[in-house]
Coordinates of C-alpha atoms in Angstrom, one line a residue:
Chain A
M1 CA -39.4 118.7 328.8
S2 CA -37.5 121.3 326.9
T3 CA -36.3 124.0 329.2
P4 CA -33.9 126.4 327.5
R5 CA -30.4 125.7 328.7
T6 CA -29.7 129.3 329.8
T7 CA -32.6 129.6 332.2
N8 CA -32.1 126.2 334.0
D9 CA -29.1 127.4 335.8
G10 CA -30.0 125.8 339.1
G11 CA -28.7 127.8 342.0
E12 CA -29.6 131.2 340.5
T13 CA -33.0 131.3 342.1
G14 CA -32.4 128.6 344.7
R15 CA -35.2 126.6 343.2
P16 CA -34.4 122.9 342.5
P17 CA -34.5 121.9 338.8
T18 CA -38.0 120.8 337.9
A19 CA -38.3 117.0 337.7
P20 CA -40.2 115.5 334.7
Q21 CA -43.8 115.6 335.7
A22 CA -45.5 112.2 335.7
V23 CA -48.8 113.9 336.3
A24 CA -48.7 115.6 332.9
T25 CA -48.5 112.4 330.9
P26 CA -52.0 111.1 330.3
K27 CA -52.6 107.8 332.0
A28 CA -52.9 105.0 329.4
K29 CA -55.9 102.8 329.6
M30 CA -53.7 99.7 329.4
S31 CA -50.1 99.3 330.2
R32 CA -47.7 98.3 327.4
R33 CA -47.3 94.9 329.0
Q34 CA -51.1 94.3 329.0
K35 CA -51.3 95.3 325.4
A36 CA -48.5 92.9 324.4
K37 CA -50.1 90.1 326.3
I38 CA -53.5 90.6 324.5
S39 CA -51.8 90.8 321.1
R40 CA -49.9 87.5 321.8
G41 CA -53.1 85.9 323.0
I42 CA -54.9 86.8 319.8
Q43 CA -52.1 85.5 317.6
Y44 CA -52.0 82.1 319.4
G45 CA -55.7 81.9 319.4
L46 CA -55.9 82.4 315.7
L47 CA -53.3 79.7 315.1
I48 CA -55.2 77.2 317.2
V49 CA -58.5 78.0 315.5
I50 CA -57.0 77.4 312.0
A51 CA -55.4 74.2 313.1
V52 CA -58.6 72.9 314.6
V53 CA -60.6 73.8 311.5
V54 CA -58.2 72.2 309.1
A55 CA -58.0 69.1 311.3
L56 CA -61.8 68.8 311.5
M57 CA -62.3 69.3 307.7
A58 CA -59.6 66.8 306.6
D59 CA -60.7 63.4 305.7
W60 CA -58.2 61.6 307.8
P61 CA -58.8 58.0 306.8
T62 CA -58.3 58.8 303.1
L63 CA -55.4 61.1 303.9
I64 CA -53.6 58.3 305.8
G65 CA -54.6 55.7 303.2
T66 CA -53.1 57.8 300.4
F67 CA -50.0 59.3 301.9
G68 CA -49.3 57.4 305.1
R69 CA -49.3 53.7 304.3
V70 CA -46.7 52.3 306.7
D71 CA -46.5 49.0 304.8
I72 CA -45.7 50.7 301.5
A73 CA -43.2 53.0 303.1
A74 CA -41.5 50.0 304.8
A75 CA -41.3 48.1 301.6
M76 CA -39.2 50.9 300.0
F77 CA -36.4 50.3 302.4
P78 CA -33.5 49.8 302.1
E79 CA -33.4 50.6 298.4
V80 CA -34.6 54.1 298.9
V81 CA -31.5 54.9 300.9
T82 CA -28.9 52.5 299.4
Q83 CA -29.8 53.4 295.8
A84 CA -32.0 56.4 295.4
L85 CA -30.7 58.6 298.1
K86 CA -27.1 57.6 297.2
N87 CA -27.7 58.4 293.5
T88 CA -29.2 61.8 294.4
V89 CA -26.2 62.7 296.4
V90 CA -23.8 61.4 293.8
F91 CA -25.5 63.3 290.9
T92 CA -25.7 66.5 293.0
L93 CA -22.0 66.4 294.1
L94 CA -20.7 65.6 290.6
G95 CA -22.9 68.4 289.1
F96 CA -21.8 70.8 291.8
A97 CA -18.1 70.0 291.3
L98 CA -18.1 70.5 287.6
G99 CA -20.4 73.5 288.0
L100 CA -18.1 75.1 290.5
A101 CA -15.1 74.6 288.2
I102 CA -17.0 76.2 285.2
A103 CA -18.2 79.0 287.5
I104 CA -14.8 80.0 288.6
V105 CA -13.6 80.2 285.0
L106 CA -16.8 82.2 284.1
A107 CA -16.3 84.6 287.0
L108 CA -12.7 85.2 286.0
M109 CA -13.8 85.7 282.4
R110 CA -16.4 88.2 283.6
L111 CA -13.6 90.2 285.2
S112 CA -11.2 89.8 282.4
S113 CA -9.7 92.8 280.6
V114 CA -10.4 91.1 277.3
G115 CA -13.8 92.2 276.1
V116 CA -14.6 89.0 274.2
Y117 CA -14.2 86.9 277.4
R118 CA -16.4 89.2 279.3
W119 CA -19.0 89.1 276.6
L120 CA -18.9 85.3 276.2
A121 CA -19.3 84.8 280.0
F122 CA -22.1 87.3 280.1
V123 CA -24.0 85.5 277.4
Y124 CA -23.5 82.1 278.9
I125 CA -24.7 83.3 282.3
E126 CA -27.7 85.1 281.0
F127 CA -28.6 82.2 278.8
F128 CA -28.5 79.4 281.4
R129 CA -29.8 81.5 284.3
G130 CA -32.8 82.3 282.2
L131 CA -33.6 78.7 281.2
P132 CA -35.7 76.3 283.3
A133 CA -33.5 73.4 284.4
L134 CA -36.1 71.1 282.9
V135 CA -35.4 72.5 279.4
V136 CA -31.6 72.0 279.9
F137 CA -32.2 68.4 280.9
L138 CA -34.5 67.8 277.9
V139 CA -32.0 69.3 275.4
M140 CA -29.1 67.5 276.9
G141 CA -30.9 64.2 277.1
F142 CA -32.9 64.1 273.9
G143 CA -32.1 67.1 271.8
L144 CA -28.4 66.7 271.3
P145 CA -28.5 62.9 270.6
L146 CA -31.1 63.7 267.9
A147 CA -29.2 66.6 266.4
F148 CA -25.8 64.8 266.5
P149 CA -26.5 61.1 265.9
G150 CA -23.0 60.2 267.3
F151 CA -23.7 62.0 270.6
Q152 CA -24.1 59.2 273.0
L153 CA -22.9 59.9 276.6
P154 CA -23.6 57.7 279.6
K155 CA -26.7 59.0 281.5
L156 CA -24.5 59.9 284.5
Y157 CA -22.4 62.3 282.4
I158 CA -25.5 63.9 280.9
I159 CA -27.0 64.4 284.3
M160 CA -23.7 65.8 285.6
I161 CA -23.3 68.2 282.7
A162 CA -26.9 69.4 282.8
L163 CA -26.7 70.1 286.5
A164 CA -23.3 71.8 286.0
L165 CA -24.7 74.0 283.2
V166 CA -27.6 75.1 285.3
S167 CA -25.6 75.7 288.6
S168 CA -22.5 77.2 287.0
A169 CA -24.4 80.2 285.7
Y170 CA -25.7 81.1 289.2
M171 CA -22.4 80.3 291.0
A172 CA -20.4 82.4 288.5
E173 CA -22.3 85.5 289.5
T174 CA -21.9 84.6 293.2
I175 CA -18.2 84.1 292.8
R176 CA -17.8 87.3 290.8
A177 CA -19.6 89.2 293.5
G178 CA -17.3 87.6 296.1
I179 CA -14.2 88.5 294.2
Q180 CA -15.4 92.1 293.8
A181 CA -16.2 92.2 297.5
V182 CA -12.5 91.7 298.4
P183 CA -11.2 95.3 298.9
K184 CA -9.1 96.7 296.0
G185 CA -6.3 97.4 298.5
Q186 CA -5.6 93.7 298.8
V187 CA -4.7 93.5 295.2
E188 CA -2.7 96.7 295.4
A189 CA -0.7 95.4 298.4
A190 CA -0.1 92.1 296.6
R191 CA 1.1 93.9 293.4
S192 CA 3.3 96.3 295.4
L193 CA 5.0 93.2 296.8
G194 CA 5.8 92.1 293.2
M195 CA 3.1 89.6 292.7
S196 CA 1.7 89.3 289.2
S197 CA -2.0 89.9 288.8
S198 CA -2.8 86.2 288.4
R199 CA -0.7 85.3 291.4
A200 CA -2.5 88.0 293.4
M201 CA -5.8 86.6 292.3
F202 CA -5.0 83.0 293.3
T203 CA -3.1 83.6 296.5
I204 CA -4.8 86.7 297.9
V205 CA -8.1 87.4 296.3
L206 CA -9.8 84.0 295.7
P207 CA -9.1 82.6 299.1
Q208 CA -10.8 85.6 300.7
A209 CA -13.6 85.6 298.1
M210 CA -14.3 81.9 298.9
R211 CA -15.0 82.8 302.6
I212 CA -17.5 85.4 301.5
I213 CA -19.2 83.1 299.1
L214 CA -19.3 79.8 301.1
P215 CA -22.7 80.4 302.6
P216 CA -24.3 81.3 299.2
L217 CA -22.6 78.3 297.6
T218 CA -24.0 76.0 300.2
N219 CA -27.4 77.4 299.3
E220 CA -26.7 76.6 295.7
L221 CA -25.9 73.0 296.7
I222 CA -29.4 72.8 298.3
L223 CA -31.0 74.1 295.1
L224 CA -29.0 71.6 293.1
T225 CA -30.1 68.7 295.3
K226 CA -33.6 69.5 294.3
D227 CA -32.8 70.1 290.7
S228 CA -31.2 66.7 290.5
S229 CA -34.8 65.3 290.7
L230 CA -35.2 66.3 287.1
A231 CA -32.9 63.4 286.1
Y232 CA -36.1 61.3 286.2
I233 CA -37.2 62.6 282.9
L234 CA -34.2 60.9 281.2
G235 CA -35.4 57.6 282.4
S236 CA -33.1 55.2 284.0
S237 CA -32.3 51.6 284.8
V238 CA -33.6 50.4 288.2
D239 CA -30.3 50.9 290.0
G240 CA -29.7 54.3 288.3
R241 CA -32.8 55.9 289.9
E242 CA -32.5 58.8 292.1
L243 CA -35.2 59.7 294.7
T244 CA -37.8 61.2 292.4
A245 CA -37.5 58.5 289.8
L246 CA -37.9 55.9 292.5
A247 CA -40.9 57.6 293.9
R248 CA -42.6 57.8 290.5
A249 CA -41.9 54.2 289.8
E250 CA -43.3 53.2 293.2
I251 CA -46.4 55.3 292.8
V252 CA -47.2 53.4 289.6
N253 CA -46.5 50.1 291.3
T254 CA -48.5 50.7 294.4
A255 CA -51.1 53.1 293.1
N256 CA -50.5 55.1 296.3
L257 CA -48.8 58.4 297.1
T258 CA -46.9 57.3 300.2
P259 CA -43.6 57.0 298.3
F260 CA -43.6 60.8 297.7
I261 CA -43.7 61.3 301.5
V262 CA -40.8 58.9 302.0
V263 CA -38.8 60.6 299.3
A264 CA -39.7 64.1 300.6
L265 CA -38.3 63.1 304.0
C266 CA -35.1 61.8 302.2
Y267 CA -34.6 65.2 300.5
L268 CA -35.0 66.9 303.9
I269 CA -32.3 64.6 305.3
I270 CA -29.9 66.1 302.8
T271 CA -31.1 69.7 302.7
I272 CA -31.7 70.5 306.4
P273 CA -28.0 69.7 307.4
L274 CA -26.9 71.7 304.5
S275 CA -28.9 74.8 305.5
Y276 CA -27.6 74.3 309.0
L277 CA -24.1 74.3 307.6
S278 CA -24.8 77.4 305.5
R279 CA -25.9 79.2 308.7
V280 CA -22.8 78.1 310.6
L281 CA -20.6 79.3 307.8
E282 CA -22.4 82.6 307.6
R283 CA -21.9 83.1 311.3
K284 CA -18.3 82.2 311.1
Y285 CA -17.3 84.1 308.0
G286 CA -20.2 86.5 307.4
S287 CA -18.7 89.4 309.2
A288 CA -15.2 88.0 309.6
E289 CA -13.9 90.3 306.9
A290 CA -13.9 93.1 309.4
G291 CA -10.2 92.6 309.7
V292 CA -9.6 93.3 306.0
K293 CA -10.1 96.8 305.0
Chain B
M1 CA 8.9 126.7 292.2
T2 CA 12.1 127.0 294.2
E3 CA 15.3 125.2 293.3
T4 CA 16.3 122.2 295.3
T5 CA 18.7 122.6 298.2
T6 CA 19.8 119.0 298.9
A7 CA 22.1 117.3 301.2
P8 CA 25.6 116.9 299.9
D9 CA 25.4 113.1 299.6
S10 CA 24.6 113.6 295.9
G11 CA 25.3 111.4 292.8
T12 CA 22.5 110.1 290.6
P13 CA 19.2 110.2 292.4
L14 CA 17.6 106.9 293.4
I15 CA 14.2 108.2 292.2
A16 CA 14.1 110.7 289.4
I17 CA 10.6 112.0 288.4
R18 CA 10.5 114.2 285.3
N19 CA 7.5 116.0 283.9
L20 CA 5.1 113.5 285.5
K21 CA 1.6 114.0 284.3
K22 CA -1.5 112.0 285.4
S23 CA -5.1 112.5 284.5
F24 CA -8.2 110.5 285.2
G25 CA -10.3 111.1 282.1
S26 CA -10.5 114.8 281.6
N27 CA -9.4 115.5 285.1
Q28 CA -5.8 116.5 285.2
V29 CA -4.5 115.4 288.7
L30 CA -0.7 115.9 288.2
T31 CA 0.9 118.6 286.0
D32 CA 4.6 118.3 285.3
I33 CA 5.9 117.0 288.6
N34 CA 9.7 117.0 288.9
L35 CA 11.3 115.4 291.9
D36 CA 14.6 113.8 292.8
V37 CA 15.1 111.6 295.8
R38 CA 18.7 110.6 296.7
K39 CA 19.8 107.4 298.4
G40 CA 19.2 107.6 302.1
E41 CA 17.1 110.7 301.8
V42 CA 13.8 111.1 303.6
V43 CA 11.4 113.3 301.6
C44 CA 8.0 114.2 303.1
V45 CA 5.3 115.3 300.8
I46 CA 2.6 117.5 302.3
G47 CA -0.3 119.4 300.9
P48 CA -4.1 119.6 301.1
S49 CA -6.3 116.6 300.2
G50 CA -6.8 116.4 296.5
S51 CA -3.5 118.0 295.8
G52 CA -2.3 114.8 294.0
K53 CA 0.4 113.8 296.5
S54 CA -0.9 110.2 296.9
T55 CA -1.3 109.9 293.1
M56 CA 2.2 111.0 292.7
L57 CA 3.4 108.4 295.2
R58 CA 1.4 105.7 293.5
C59 CA 2.9 106.6 290.2
I60 CA 6.3 105.8 291.5
N61 CA 5.6 102.1 291.7
V62 CA 3.1 102.3 288.9
L63 CA 0.0 101.4 290.9
E64 CA -1.3 104.3 288.9
T65 CA -0.1 104.5 285.3
P66 CA 1.4 107.9 284.5
S67 CA -0.2 109.7 281.6
G68 CA 3.1 111.3 280.7
G69 CA 6.7 112.0 281.8
S70 CA 9.1 109.6 283.2
I71 CA 9.9 107.9 286.5
V72 CA 13.3 106.3 287.0
V73 CA 13.9 104.3 290.1
D74 CA 17.4 103.0 290.7
G75 CA 18.1 103.0 286.9
M76 CA 14.8 101.3 286.1
D77 CA 12.5 103.2 283.8
M78 CA 9.2 102.5 285.5
T79 CA 7.1 103.7 282.5
D80 CA 8.9 101.4 280.1
L81 CA 6.3 98.8 279.1
D82 CA 9.1 96.2 278.5
L83 CA 10.3 96.6 282.1
D84 CA 9.5 93.6 284.4
I85 CA 7.3 95.6 286.6
D86 CA 6.8 92.8 289.2
A87 CA 10.5 92.5 289.7
A88 CA 10.9 96.3 289.9
R89 CA 8.2 96.5 292.5
T90 CA 10.0 94.1 294.8
R91 CA 12.6 96.8 295.3
I92 CA 10.1 99.4 296.2
G93 CA 8.3 98.9 299.5
M94 CA 4.9 100.5 299.9
V95 CA 2.8 101.2 303.0
F96 CA -0.8 102.1 302.6
Q97 CA -3.2 104.3 304.5
S98 CA -5.5 101.4 305.1
F99 CA -2.7 98.8 305.9
N100 CA -4.1 96.2 303.4
L101 CA -2.8 93.3 305.3
F102 CA -4.0 90.0 303.9
G103 CA -6.8 89.1 306.2
H104 CA -6.8 85.4 305.5
L105 CA -3.2 84.9 306.4
T106 CA -1.4 85.1 309.8
V107 CA 1.2 87.9 310.4
R108 CA 4.0 85.4 309.6
E109 CA 2.4 84.5 306.3
N110 CA 1.8 88.1 305.5
L111 CA 5.5 88.7 305.9
T112 CA 6.6 85.5 304.1
V113 CA 4.2 84.9 301.2
A114 CA 5.8 87.3 298.7
Q115 CA 9.3 86.4 299.9
I116 CA 8.7 82.8 299.0
K117 CA 6.5 83.1 296.0
V118 CA 8.0 86.2 294.4
L119 CA 11.6 86.2 295.5
G120 CA 11.9 82.5 295.6
R121 CA 13.4 82.4 299.1
S122 CA 13.3 79.2 301.1
K123 CA 10.8 79.0 303.9
E124 CA 13.5 79.1 306.6
E125 CA 15.1 82.2 305.1
A126 CA 11.7 83.9 304.6
N127 CA 10.8 83.1 308.2
H128 CA 14.1 84.4 309.5
T129 CA 13.7 87.7 307.6
A130 CA 10.1 88.0 308.8
E131 CA 11.1 87.5 312.4
A132 CA 13.9 90.1 312.2
N133 CA 11.6 92.7 310.7
L134 CA 8.8 92.0 313.0
D135 CA 11.2 92.5 315.9
K136 CA 12.2 95.8 314.3
V137 CA 8.6 97.1 314.6
G138 CA 8.3 95.6 318.1
L139 CA 5.6 93.0 317.4
S140 CA 7.5 89.7 317.7
E141 CA 4.8 88.3 320.0
K142 CA 2.1 88.8 317.3
I143 CA 3.8 86.6 314.7
D144 CA 1.0 83.9 314.8
A145 CA -1.9 86.4 315.1
K146 CA -4.4 87.2 312.4
P147 CA -4.4 90.8 311.3
G148 CA -8.0 91.2 312.3
S149 CA -7.1 90.8 316.0
L150 CA -4.6 93.6 315.9
S151 CA -5.1 97.3 316.6
G152 CA -4.8 99.7 313.7
G153 CA -1.4 100.9 314.8
Q154 CA -0.2 97.3 315.2
Q155 CA -1.5 96.4 311.7
Q156 CA 0.4 99.3 310.2
R157 CA 3.6 98.3 311.9
V158 CA 3.1 94.8 310.5
A159 CA 2.5 96.3 307.1
I160 CA 5.8 98.2 307.4
A161 CA 7.5 94.9 308.4
R162 CA 5.9 93.2 305.4
A163 CA 7.3 95.8 303.0
L164 CA 10.7 95.6 304.7
S165 CA 10.9 91.8 304.4
M166 CA 11.4 92.2 300.6
D167 CA 14.6 94.2 301.4
P168 CA 13.5 97.1 299.3
D169 CA 15.8 100.0 298.2
V170 CA 13.2 102.6 298.9
M171 CA 10.0 102.8 301.0
L172 CA 6.9 104.7 300.0
F173 CA 4.4 105.7 302.7
D174 CA 1.0 106.8 301.6
E175 CA -0.5 108.6 304.6
P176 CA 0.5 105.8 307.0
T177 CA -1.1 107.3 310.1
S178 CA -4.2 108.9 308.6
A179 CA -6.5 105.9 309.4
L180 CA -5.1 105.4 312.9
D181 CA -6.6 106.2 316.3
P182 CA -4.6 109.1 317.8
E183 CA -3.0 107.0 320.6
T184 CA -1.5 104.5 318.1
V185 CA 0.0 107.1 315.8
G186 CA 3.1 107.6 317.9
D187 CA 4.3 103.9 317.7
V188 CA 4.0 104.0 313.9
L189 CA 5.9 107.2 313.6
Q190 CA 8.6 105.9 316.0
V191 CA 9.1 102.9 313.7
M192 CA 9.4 105.2 310.7
R193 CA 11.8 107.5 312.5
S194 CA 14.2 104.6 313.4
L195 CA 13.9 103.4 309.8
A196 CA 15.0 106.8 308.6
E197 CA 17.9 106.9 311.1
A198 CA 19.0 103.5 309.8
G199 CA 19.5 105.1 306.4
M200 CA 16.4 103.9 304.5
T201 CA 15.4 106.0 301.5
M202 CA 11.8 107.1 302.2
V203 CA 9.1 109.1 300.5
V204 CA 6.4 109.9 302.9
V205 CA 3.0 111.4 302.1
T206 CA 1.8 112.7 305.4
H207 CA -0.2 115.2 307.4
E208 CA 2.1 114.8 310.4
M209 CA 3.9 118.2 310.3
E210 CA 5.9 117.5 313.4
F211 CA 7.2 114.3 312.0
A212 CA 8.1 116.0 308.7
R213 CA 9.8 118.8 310.5
Q214 CA 12.0 116.5 312.6
V215 CA 12.7 113.6 310.3
A216 CA 12.5 114.9 306.7
D217 CA 15.7 115.9 304.9
R218 CA 13.4 117.7 302.5
V219 CA 9.8 118.7 302.4
V220 CA 7.7 119.0 299.2
F221 CA 4.5 121.0 299.3
M222 CA 2.0 120.1 296.6
D223 CA -1.2 121.8 295.7
G224 CA -3.4 121.5 292.6
G225 CA -1.3 118.8 291.1
V226 CA 2.0 120.8 291.0
V227 CA 5.0 121.1 293.4
V228 CA 4.5 124.5 294.8
E229 CA 7.6 124.6 297.1
E230 CA 10.3 122.3 298.2
G231 CA 13.3 122.5 300.4
P232 CA 14.7 121.6 303.8
A233 CA 12.0 121.1 306.4
K234 CA 13.0 124.1 308.5
D235 CA 12.4 126.3 305.4
V236 CA 9.3 124.9 303.9
I237 CA 7.5 124.3 307.2
G238 CA 9.2 126.9 309.4
N239 CA 9.5 129.7 306.9
P240 CA 7.4 129.1 303.8
K241 CA 8.0 131.5 300.9
E242 CA 4.9 130.7 298.8
E243 CA 1.5 132.1 299.8
R244 CA -0.2 128.8 299.2
T245 CA 2.2 127.0 301.5
Q246 CA 1.7 129.6 304.2
N247 CA -2.1 129.3 304.0
F248 CA -2.0 125.5 304.1
L249 CA 0.4 125.5 307.1
A250 CA -1.7 128.0 308.9
R251 CA -4.7 125.8 308.5
V252 CA -2.9 122.6 309.5
L253 CA -0.8 123.9 312.4
H254 CA -3.5 126.1 313.9
P255 CA -6.8 124.3 313.0
G256 CA -8.6 126.1 315.8
Q257 CA -8.2 129.6 314.3
L258 CA -10.8 130.7 311.8
G259 CA -10.1 132.8 308.7

């Protein structure tokens, strides 16, 4: 309804301003509500059809016999929790802690005014970000002991270092982005108060960067939990097994795949709370930087 | 450039800027700036955006490194690479256009962190100074608030209190009211006015002509990286001699008129 402003001057002719004319709009065959209802109906229907087809086609007795043997699952307890789950958590946390320390150093190197530091950090990050974690584990576990005959570290250290190498490359980039996301004015204010650039970094910038990068770091912890499964290729003593190693051993012992299901559930026990934590942190800090400009 | 007509409280200037040059790459932003600021003097720097006035201010505490010339603040040669620049900056308070309060710290921590970590004051002493300065800007009740919960005007007053808590010899203001909602500008200007009345040496880059007219001992008009005109506020703002100053003031004071 575009009436030119000048002509619609109400009282001039005494005619009331014309109301939008409902008659002019063509009557739709279906209301929007009806359309939405039909669309939803089709989507649910499709879902049910797929579920029914899959359920009918599956060979349930074999499926349960292979993946769902309660007796085999029951026999894995309590070791699956007291040893394997515990080991997975320990490996992950140690790798994460060392990785985080390396990552902070790398991020600061990336932002250094010394070109060599920037370059070294860049090369490290590109290198380890581009390698499959599996390769890092193989080189750390088998390559280095062969190349340097004296190189004999306990397995726990090798796992920890391998996980740290892999995760630090990713986390370094996250931390660098977090540091750069802190407004430049924060450093200027700190410097104008007489803080040295390193004090400004550690008391003003890094604490604020940490809030920005907590959610992505939690995400990295989830990825690392799963990467820790690669420790199985190094082989281990019975009580050094983490979840995947235990599952593989049990599969051989029982000639059944149920242990994988049990172990999968154990991974989810770790990762689902972590992703919940990540979401909480994101809500809490995600837009909290509005106060800092 | 007109010669300076300064207040009689002379002696050596607290800030002496000589032939200051600054360029970013091939872009020359400041050309041979000369400016003296005496103790207790309030100097307002006005001029169109891009005239280099903020850059000049930021050169005083070397947030921007000058490309040439010299800046001496209270006997300290700010361009001397052997100068302890961190110690020198503690004596020069700075207030930014965008406040730059530390968002992860409370108001109290904002005011005490540098006192404790840089000046080495005890926590009690730092707290005492912080409370006194927060009272000065009228925000005592906000001492435990986070900056994010304050209005722009309140944040800027906290920022002023933060700078004052270092007991500086001079205060630099970089367009302190430009990022504020109009209704909060007055409170900030009032704080600055009482600071000036208390005898603080101040260099204020501002677009607030009324404030400059009333508070400044001297007004400096900059355009194109040079000082075009300087003198008492009533002369530079009330009766400018230079054509560029006249044009600028006409645009700023009567923004509604075209041409």
